[in-house]
CSV table of C-alpha atoms and ligand atoms in Angstrom, one decimal:
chain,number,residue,atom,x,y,z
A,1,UNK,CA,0.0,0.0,0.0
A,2,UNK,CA,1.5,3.6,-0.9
A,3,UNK,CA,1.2,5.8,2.0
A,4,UNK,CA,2.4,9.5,2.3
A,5,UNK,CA,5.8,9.6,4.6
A,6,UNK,CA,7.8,12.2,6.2
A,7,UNK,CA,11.0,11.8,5.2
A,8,UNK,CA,12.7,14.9,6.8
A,9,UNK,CA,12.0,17.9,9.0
A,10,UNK,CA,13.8,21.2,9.0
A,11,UNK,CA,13.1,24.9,10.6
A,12,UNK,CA,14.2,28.8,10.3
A,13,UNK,CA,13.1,31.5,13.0
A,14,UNK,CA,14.6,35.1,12.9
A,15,UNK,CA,17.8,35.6,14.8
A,16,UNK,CA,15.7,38.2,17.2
A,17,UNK,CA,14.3,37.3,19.9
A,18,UNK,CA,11.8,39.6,21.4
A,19,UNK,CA,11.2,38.8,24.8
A,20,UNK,CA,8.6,39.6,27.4
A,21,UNK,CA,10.5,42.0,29.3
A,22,UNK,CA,11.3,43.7,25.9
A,23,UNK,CA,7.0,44.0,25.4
A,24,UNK,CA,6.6,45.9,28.5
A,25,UNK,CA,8.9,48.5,26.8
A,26,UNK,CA,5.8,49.1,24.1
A,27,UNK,CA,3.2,48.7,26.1
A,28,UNK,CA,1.0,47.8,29.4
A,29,UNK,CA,2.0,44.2,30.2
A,30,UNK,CA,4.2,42.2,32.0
A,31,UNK,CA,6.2,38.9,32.2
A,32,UNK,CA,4.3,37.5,35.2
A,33,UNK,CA,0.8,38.3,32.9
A,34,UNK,CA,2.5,36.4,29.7
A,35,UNK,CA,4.2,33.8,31.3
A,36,UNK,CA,1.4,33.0,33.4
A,37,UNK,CA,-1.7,33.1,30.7
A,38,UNK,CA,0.1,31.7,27.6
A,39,UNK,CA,3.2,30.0,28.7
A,40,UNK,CA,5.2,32.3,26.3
A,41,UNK,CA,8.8,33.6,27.4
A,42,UNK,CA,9.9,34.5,24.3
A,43,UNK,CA,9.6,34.8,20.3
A,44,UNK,CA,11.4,35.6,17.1
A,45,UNK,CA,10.8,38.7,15.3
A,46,UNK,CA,12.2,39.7,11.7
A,47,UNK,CA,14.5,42.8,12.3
A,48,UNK,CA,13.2,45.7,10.6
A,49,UNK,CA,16.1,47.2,8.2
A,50,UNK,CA,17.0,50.5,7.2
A,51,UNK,CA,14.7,50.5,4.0
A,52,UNK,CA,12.1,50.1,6.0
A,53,UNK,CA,11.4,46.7,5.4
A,54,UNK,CA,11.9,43.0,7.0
A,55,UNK,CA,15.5,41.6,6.4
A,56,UNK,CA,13.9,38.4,5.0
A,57,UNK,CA,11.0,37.4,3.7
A,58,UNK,CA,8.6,34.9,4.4
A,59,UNK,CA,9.5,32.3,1.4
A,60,UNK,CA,13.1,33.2,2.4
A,61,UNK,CA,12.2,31.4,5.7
A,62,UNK,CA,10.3,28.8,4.2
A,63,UNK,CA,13.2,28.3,1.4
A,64,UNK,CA,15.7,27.7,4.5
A,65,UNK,CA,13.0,25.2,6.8
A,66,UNK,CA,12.2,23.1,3.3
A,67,UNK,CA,16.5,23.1,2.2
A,68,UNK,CA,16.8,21.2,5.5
A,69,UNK,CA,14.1,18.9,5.5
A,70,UNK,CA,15.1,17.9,1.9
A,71,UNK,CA,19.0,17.2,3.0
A,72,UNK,CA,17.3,15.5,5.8
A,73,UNK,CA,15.7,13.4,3.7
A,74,UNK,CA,18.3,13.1,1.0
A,75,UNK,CA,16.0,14.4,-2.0
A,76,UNK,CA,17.4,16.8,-4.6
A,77,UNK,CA,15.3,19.8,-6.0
A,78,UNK,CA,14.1,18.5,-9.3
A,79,UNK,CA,12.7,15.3,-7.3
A,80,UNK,CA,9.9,17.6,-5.6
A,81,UNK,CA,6.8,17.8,-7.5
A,82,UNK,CA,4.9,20.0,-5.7
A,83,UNK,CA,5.3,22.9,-3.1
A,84,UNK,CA,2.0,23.2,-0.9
A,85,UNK,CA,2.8,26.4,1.1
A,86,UNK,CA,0.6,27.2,4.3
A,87,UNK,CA,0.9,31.0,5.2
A,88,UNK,CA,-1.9,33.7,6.2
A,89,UNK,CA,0.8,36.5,5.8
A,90,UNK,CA,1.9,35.6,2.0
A,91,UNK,CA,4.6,38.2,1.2
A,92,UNK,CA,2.4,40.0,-1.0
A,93,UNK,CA,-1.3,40.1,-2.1
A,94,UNK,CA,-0.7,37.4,-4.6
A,95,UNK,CA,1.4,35.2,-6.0
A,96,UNK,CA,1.3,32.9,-3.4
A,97,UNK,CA,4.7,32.4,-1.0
A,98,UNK,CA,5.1,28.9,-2.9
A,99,UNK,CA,6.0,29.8,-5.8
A,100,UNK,CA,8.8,32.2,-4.3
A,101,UNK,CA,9.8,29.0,-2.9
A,102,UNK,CA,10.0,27.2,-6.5
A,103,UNK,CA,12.6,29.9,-7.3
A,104,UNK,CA,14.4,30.0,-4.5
A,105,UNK,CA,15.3,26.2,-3.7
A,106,UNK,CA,15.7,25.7,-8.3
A,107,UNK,CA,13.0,23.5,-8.1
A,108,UNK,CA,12.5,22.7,-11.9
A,109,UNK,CA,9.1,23.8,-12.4
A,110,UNK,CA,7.0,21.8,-9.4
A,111,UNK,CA,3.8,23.3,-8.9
A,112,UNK,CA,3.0,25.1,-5.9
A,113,UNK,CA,0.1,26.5,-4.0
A,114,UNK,CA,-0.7,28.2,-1.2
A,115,UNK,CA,-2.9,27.5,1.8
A,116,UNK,CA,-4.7,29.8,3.6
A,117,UNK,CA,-5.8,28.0,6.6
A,118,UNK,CA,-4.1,30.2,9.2
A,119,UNK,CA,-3.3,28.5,12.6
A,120,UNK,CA,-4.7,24.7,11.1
A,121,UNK,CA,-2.9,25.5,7.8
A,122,UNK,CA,-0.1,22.8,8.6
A,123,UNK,CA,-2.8,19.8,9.3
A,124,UNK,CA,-4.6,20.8,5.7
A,125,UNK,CA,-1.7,20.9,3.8
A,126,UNK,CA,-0.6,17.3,5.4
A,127,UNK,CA,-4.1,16.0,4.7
A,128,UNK,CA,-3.8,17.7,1.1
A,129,UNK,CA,-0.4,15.9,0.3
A,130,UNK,CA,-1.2,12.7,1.4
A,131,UNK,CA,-4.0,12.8,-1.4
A,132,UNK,CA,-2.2,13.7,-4.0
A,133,UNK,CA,0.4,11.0,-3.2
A,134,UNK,CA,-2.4,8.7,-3.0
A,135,UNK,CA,-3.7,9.1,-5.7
A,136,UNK,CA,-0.4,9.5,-8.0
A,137,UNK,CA,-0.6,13.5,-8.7
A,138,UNK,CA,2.9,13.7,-6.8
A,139,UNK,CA,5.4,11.9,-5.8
A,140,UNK,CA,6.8,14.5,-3.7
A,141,UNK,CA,5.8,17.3,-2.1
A,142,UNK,CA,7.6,19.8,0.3
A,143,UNK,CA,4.9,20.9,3.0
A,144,UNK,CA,5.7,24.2,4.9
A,145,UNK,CA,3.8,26.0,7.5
A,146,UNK,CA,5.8,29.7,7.4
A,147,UNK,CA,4.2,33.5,9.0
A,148,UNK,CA,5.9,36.7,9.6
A,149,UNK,CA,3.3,38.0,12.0
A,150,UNK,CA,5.2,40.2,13.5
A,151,UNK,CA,4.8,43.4,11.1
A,152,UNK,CA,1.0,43.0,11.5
A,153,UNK,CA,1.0,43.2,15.3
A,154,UNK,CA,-0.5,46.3,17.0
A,155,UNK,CA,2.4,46.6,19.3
A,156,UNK,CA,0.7,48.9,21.7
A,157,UNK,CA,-1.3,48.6,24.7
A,158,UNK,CA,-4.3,48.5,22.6
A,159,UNK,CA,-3.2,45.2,20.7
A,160,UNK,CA,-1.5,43.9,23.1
A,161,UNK,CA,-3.7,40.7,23.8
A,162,UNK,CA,-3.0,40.1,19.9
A,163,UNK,CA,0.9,41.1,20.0
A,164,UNK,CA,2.1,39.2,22.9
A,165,UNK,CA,1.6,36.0,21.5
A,166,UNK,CA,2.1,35.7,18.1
A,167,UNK,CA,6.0,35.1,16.9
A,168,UNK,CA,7.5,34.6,13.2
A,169,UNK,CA,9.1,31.3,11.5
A,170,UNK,CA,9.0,28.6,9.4
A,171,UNK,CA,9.0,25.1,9.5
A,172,UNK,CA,8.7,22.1,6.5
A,173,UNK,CA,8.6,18.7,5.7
A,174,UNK,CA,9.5,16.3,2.7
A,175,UNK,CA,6.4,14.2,2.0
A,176,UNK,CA,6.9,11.2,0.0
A,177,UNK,CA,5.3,8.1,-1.7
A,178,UNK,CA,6.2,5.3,0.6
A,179,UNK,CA,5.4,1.8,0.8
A,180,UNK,CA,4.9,-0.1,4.1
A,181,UNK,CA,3.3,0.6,7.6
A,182,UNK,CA,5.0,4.6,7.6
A,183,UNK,CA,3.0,7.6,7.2
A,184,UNK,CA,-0.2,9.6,7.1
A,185,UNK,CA,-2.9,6.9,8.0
A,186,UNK,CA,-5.7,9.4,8.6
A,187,UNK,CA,-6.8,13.4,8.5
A,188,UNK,CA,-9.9,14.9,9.7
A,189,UNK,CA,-10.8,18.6,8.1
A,190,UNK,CA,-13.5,21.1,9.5
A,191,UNK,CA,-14.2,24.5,10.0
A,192,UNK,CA,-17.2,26.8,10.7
A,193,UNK,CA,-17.5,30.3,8.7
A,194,UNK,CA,-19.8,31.3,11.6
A,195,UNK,CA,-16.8,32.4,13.8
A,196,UNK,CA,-14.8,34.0,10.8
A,197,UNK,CA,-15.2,37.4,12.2
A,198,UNK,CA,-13.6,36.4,16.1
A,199,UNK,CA,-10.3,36.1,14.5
A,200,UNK,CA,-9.4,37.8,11.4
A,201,UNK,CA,-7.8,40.4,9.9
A,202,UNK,CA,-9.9,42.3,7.8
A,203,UNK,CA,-7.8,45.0,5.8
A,204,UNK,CA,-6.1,45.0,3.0
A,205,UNK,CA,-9.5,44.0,1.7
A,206,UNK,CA,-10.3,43.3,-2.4
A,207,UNK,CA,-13.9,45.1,-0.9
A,208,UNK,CA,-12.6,48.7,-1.1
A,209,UNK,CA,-10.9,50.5,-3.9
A,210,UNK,CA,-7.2,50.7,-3.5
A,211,UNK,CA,-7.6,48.1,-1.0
A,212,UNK,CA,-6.8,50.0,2.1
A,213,UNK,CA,-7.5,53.5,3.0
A,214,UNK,CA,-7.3,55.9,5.8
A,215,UNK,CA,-10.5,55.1,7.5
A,216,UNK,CA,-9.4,51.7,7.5
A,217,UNK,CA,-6.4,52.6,9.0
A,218,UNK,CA,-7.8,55.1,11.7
A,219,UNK,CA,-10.3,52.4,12.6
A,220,UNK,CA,-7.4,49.9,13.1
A,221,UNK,CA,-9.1,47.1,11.0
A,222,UNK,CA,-5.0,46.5,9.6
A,223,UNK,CA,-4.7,44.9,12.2
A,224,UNK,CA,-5.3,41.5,13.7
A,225,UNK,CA,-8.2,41.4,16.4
A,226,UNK,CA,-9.8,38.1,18.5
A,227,UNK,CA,-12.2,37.1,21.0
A,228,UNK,CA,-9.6,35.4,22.7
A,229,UNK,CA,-12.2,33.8,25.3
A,230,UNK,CA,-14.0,32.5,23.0
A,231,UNK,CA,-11.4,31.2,20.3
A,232,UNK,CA,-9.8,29.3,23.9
A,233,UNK,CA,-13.3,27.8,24.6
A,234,UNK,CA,-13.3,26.6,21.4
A,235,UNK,CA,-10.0,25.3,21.1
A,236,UNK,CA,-10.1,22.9,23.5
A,237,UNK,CA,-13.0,21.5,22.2
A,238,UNK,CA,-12.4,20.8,19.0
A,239,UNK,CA,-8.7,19.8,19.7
A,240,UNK,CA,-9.8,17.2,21.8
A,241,UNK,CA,-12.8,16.6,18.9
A,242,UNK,CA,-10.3,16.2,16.2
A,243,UNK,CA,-7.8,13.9,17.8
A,244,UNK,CA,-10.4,11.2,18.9
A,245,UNK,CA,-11.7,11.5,15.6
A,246,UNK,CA,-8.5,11.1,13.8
A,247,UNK,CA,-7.9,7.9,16.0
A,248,UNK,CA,-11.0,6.6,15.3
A,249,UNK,CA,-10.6,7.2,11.3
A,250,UNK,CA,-6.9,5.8,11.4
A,251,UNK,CA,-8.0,2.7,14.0
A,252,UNK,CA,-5.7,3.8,16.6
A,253,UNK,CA,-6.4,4.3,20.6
A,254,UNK,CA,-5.3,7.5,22.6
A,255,UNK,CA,-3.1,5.1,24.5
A,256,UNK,CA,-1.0,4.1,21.2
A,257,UNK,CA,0.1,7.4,20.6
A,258,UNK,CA,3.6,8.4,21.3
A,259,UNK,CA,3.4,12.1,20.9
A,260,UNK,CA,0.9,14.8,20.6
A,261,UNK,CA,1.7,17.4,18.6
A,262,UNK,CA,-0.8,20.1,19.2
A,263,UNK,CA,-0.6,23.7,17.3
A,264,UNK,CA,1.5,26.1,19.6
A,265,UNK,CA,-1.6,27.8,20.9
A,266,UNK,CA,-1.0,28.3,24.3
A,267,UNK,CA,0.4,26.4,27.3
A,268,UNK,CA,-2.9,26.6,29.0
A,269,UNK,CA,-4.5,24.8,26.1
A,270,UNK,CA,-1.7,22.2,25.6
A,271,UNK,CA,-1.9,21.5,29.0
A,272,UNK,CA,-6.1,21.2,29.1
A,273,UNK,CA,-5.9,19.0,25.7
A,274,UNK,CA,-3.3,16.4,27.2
A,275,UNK,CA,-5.2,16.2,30.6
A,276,UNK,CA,-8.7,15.7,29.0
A,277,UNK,CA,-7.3,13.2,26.2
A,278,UNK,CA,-5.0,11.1,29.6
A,279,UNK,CA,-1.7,11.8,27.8
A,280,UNK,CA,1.1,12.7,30.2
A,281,UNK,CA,3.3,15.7,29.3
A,282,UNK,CA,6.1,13.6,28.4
A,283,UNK,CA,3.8,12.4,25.6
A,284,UNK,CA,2.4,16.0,24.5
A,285,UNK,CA,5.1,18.4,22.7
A,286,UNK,CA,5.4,21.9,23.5
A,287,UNK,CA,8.2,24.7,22.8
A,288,UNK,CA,5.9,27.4,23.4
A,289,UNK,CA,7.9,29.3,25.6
A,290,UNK,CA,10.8,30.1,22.9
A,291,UNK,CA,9.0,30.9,19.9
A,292,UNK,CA,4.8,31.7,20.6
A,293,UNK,CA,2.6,31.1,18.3
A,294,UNK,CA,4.1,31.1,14.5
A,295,UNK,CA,0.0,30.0,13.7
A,296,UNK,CA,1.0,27.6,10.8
A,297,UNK,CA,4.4,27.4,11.4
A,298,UNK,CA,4.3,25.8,14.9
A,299,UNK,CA,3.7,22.2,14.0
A,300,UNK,CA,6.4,21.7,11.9
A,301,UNK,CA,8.5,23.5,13.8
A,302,UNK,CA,7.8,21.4,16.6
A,303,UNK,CA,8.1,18.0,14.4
A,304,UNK,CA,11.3,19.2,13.8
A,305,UNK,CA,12.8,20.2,17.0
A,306,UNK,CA,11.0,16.8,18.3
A,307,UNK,CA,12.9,14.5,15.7
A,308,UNK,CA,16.3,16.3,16.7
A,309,UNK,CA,15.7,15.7,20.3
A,310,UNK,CA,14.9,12.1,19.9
A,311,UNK,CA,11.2,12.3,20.7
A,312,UNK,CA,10.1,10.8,16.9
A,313,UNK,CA,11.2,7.2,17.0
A,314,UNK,CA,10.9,5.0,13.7
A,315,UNK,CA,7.5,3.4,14.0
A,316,UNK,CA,6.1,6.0,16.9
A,317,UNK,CA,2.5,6.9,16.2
A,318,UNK,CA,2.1,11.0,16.5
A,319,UNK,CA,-1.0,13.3,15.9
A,320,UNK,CA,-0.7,16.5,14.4
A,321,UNK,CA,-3.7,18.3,15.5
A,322,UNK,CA,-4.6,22.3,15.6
A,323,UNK,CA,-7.8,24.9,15.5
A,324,UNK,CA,-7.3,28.6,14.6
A,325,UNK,CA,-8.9,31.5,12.3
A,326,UNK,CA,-12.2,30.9,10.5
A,327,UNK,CA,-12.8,28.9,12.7
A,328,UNK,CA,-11.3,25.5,11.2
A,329,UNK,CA,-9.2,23.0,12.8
A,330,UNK,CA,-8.2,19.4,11.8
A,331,UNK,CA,-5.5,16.6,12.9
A,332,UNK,CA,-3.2,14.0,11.4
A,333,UNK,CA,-2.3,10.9,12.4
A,334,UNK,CA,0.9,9.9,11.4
A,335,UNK,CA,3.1,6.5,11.6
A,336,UNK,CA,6.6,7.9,11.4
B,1,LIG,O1,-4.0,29.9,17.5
B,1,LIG,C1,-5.3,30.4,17.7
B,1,LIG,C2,-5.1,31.8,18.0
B,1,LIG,N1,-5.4,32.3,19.3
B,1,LIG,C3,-5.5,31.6,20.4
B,1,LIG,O2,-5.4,30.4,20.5
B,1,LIG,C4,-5.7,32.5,21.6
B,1,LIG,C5,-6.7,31.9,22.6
B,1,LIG,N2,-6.9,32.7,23.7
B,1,LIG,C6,-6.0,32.9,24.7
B,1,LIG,O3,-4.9,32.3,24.6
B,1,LIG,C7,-6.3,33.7,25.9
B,1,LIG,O4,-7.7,34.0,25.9
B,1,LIG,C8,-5.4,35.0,26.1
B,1,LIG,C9,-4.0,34.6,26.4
B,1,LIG,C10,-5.5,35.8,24.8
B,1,LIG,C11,-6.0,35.8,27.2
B,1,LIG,O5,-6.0,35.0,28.4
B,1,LIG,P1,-7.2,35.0,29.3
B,1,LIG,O6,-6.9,34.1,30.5
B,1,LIG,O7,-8.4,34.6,28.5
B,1,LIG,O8,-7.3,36.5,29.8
B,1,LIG,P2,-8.5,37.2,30.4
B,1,LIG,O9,-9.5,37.4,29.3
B,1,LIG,O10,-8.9,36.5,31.6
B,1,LIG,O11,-7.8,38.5,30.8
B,1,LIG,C12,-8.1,39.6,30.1
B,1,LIG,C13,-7.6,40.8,30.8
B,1,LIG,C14,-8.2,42.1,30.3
B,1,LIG,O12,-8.2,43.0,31.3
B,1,LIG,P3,-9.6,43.3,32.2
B,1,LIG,O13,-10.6,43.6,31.1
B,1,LIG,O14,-9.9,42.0,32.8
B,1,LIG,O15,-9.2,44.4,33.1
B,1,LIG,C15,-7.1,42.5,29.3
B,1,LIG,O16,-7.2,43.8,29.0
B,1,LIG,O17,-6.2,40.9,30.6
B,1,LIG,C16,-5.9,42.1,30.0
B,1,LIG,N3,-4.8,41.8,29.0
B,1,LIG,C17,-3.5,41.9,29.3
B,1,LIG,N4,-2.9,42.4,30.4
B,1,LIG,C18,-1.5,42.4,30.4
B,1,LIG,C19,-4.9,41.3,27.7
B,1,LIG,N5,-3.7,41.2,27.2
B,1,LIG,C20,-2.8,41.6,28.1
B,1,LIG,C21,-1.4,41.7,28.2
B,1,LIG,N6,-0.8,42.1,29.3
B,1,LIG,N7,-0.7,41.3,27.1
């Protein structure tokens, strides 16, 4: 039976690291407030150069996570087939970041697309490469969660329950055509439109001529904005949902799995979703504290720093699993 495998893992933050003592510079906050309601100590933020603009781009850090996931996995650029790029801050308006990616790594003409799944974005585009391996579209495919966030952020007391936790990266897998008991054995996809509006980010907008304007601006819809509350409430739901769902597609039990790998949300959330699903925080993956949350980014960021430390054993059986903007979550459940 061919099944879709993850042959190699690699990541790229920003060399900054912004941390919470640094936030309280900009605005109303505090490390005890940070620390204490999202886990988060630090993150990395593109530096700002003296044009004005970030020092590297988002498919720069994408090109650098998917160059070590390929050596990783020992495949050369004109054996990828496709690029499926998960981003909700694409470099610009369109093209998408993958086909930056294309040029970048000399990657003989694979096709690419983007993914705009925000904070689940990873888990689609896992789900949406084991289909086309299944059914023979690719062979190949590079899988990258990358964001820079941080340009976005209302770094001000105003945004600061936004700007505290979100941090910029990139992280990427080689997905391959496998034969054998390794790789994707299920996915589980949802969302619901109703909650679009409880985190979004509404401007630039195709809806308005020029696309952004000064009311826009002065109104602050530029940047990000969330019922955090709520979007918790729901998280933890439909985390927990989504991995017994997964299992139950895949025909595994919660006490087979070796490691959860939940979307770097927030500590709190990790720590709710391991305690309702039984799993002991050995068995549930978190690097929260040193990065925040890089939204589609964090998962294979975290398969990555996992497989260096030892923690992805040939043959372990891992979920991928995250919920974010629009609302829509989803997990994976992988053998590696
Ligand atoms: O990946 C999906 C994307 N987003 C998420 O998963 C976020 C989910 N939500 C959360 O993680 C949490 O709701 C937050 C971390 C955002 C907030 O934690 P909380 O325990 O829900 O905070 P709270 O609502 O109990 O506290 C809010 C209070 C407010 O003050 P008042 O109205 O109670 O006086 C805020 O103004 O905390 C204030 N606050 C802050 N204070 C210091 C909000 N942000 C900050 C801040 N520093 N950065």
């Amino acid at each position: 039976m061919i099944r879709a495998a993850i042959l190699g893992t690699g990541f790229h933050v920003p060399e900054q690291i912004v941390t919470n003592q640094d936030m309280t510079k900009w605005m109303d906050t505090s490390d005890e407030w940070i620390t204490q309601r999202s886990g988060i100590q630090e993150r990395r933020w593109v530096t700002i150069g003296t044009d004005g603009k970030a020092t590297e781009t988002g498919a720069e850090m994408g090109a650098k996570a998917a160059a070590q996931a390929m050596a990783q996995a020992g495949v050369e650029p004109a054996e990828i087939d496709l690029v499926i790029y998960a981003t909700l801050n694409p470099d610009c308006f369109f093209p998408g970041n993958g086909v930056f990616v294309e040029d970048l790594l000399g990657l003989k003409t694979a096709g690419a697309m983007d993914i705009r799944n925000q904070c689940s974005g990873f888990v689609y585009g896992l789900a949406a490469a084991d289909g086309f391996i299944r059914a023979g579209t690719a062979r190949t495919i590079l899988v990258i969660g990358g964001e820079i966030q941080s340009t976005a952020l209302n770094v001000t007391t105003e945004g600061r329950e936004m700007a505290v936790l979100f941090g910029d990266g990139a992280g990427a897998v080689v997905v391959q055509a496998a034969e054998g008991q390794r790789g994707i054995l299920a996915s589980v996809l949802h969302s619901q439109g109703r909650f679009a509006k409880d985190l979004w980010l509404e401007a630039p907008t195709a809806l308005v001529p020029e696309r952004i304007n000064a009311d826009l601006i002065a109104a602050g819809r530029h940047y990000p904005t969330m019922d955090g509350k709520l979007v918790f409430k729901h998280a933890t739901r439909r985390f927990c949902e989504a991995i017994k769902e997964v299992l139950e597609k895949g025909g595994a039990t919660v006490d087979e799995v070796d490691l959860l790998v939940p979307h770097q949300a927030n500590q709190r959330i990790t720590e709710a979703v391991g305690k309702r699903m039984g799993l002991p925080a050995d068995r549930v993956f978190s690097n929260i504290a040193r990065y925040g949350n890089t939204t589609a980014a964090t998962i294979p960021i975290a398969l990555s720093e996992a497989a260096a430390a030892g923690r992805l054993k040939s043959g372990d059986l891992v979920v991928t699993v995250a919920f974010g903007s629009g609302f829509t979550w989803g997990a994976n459940l992988i053998r590696w």
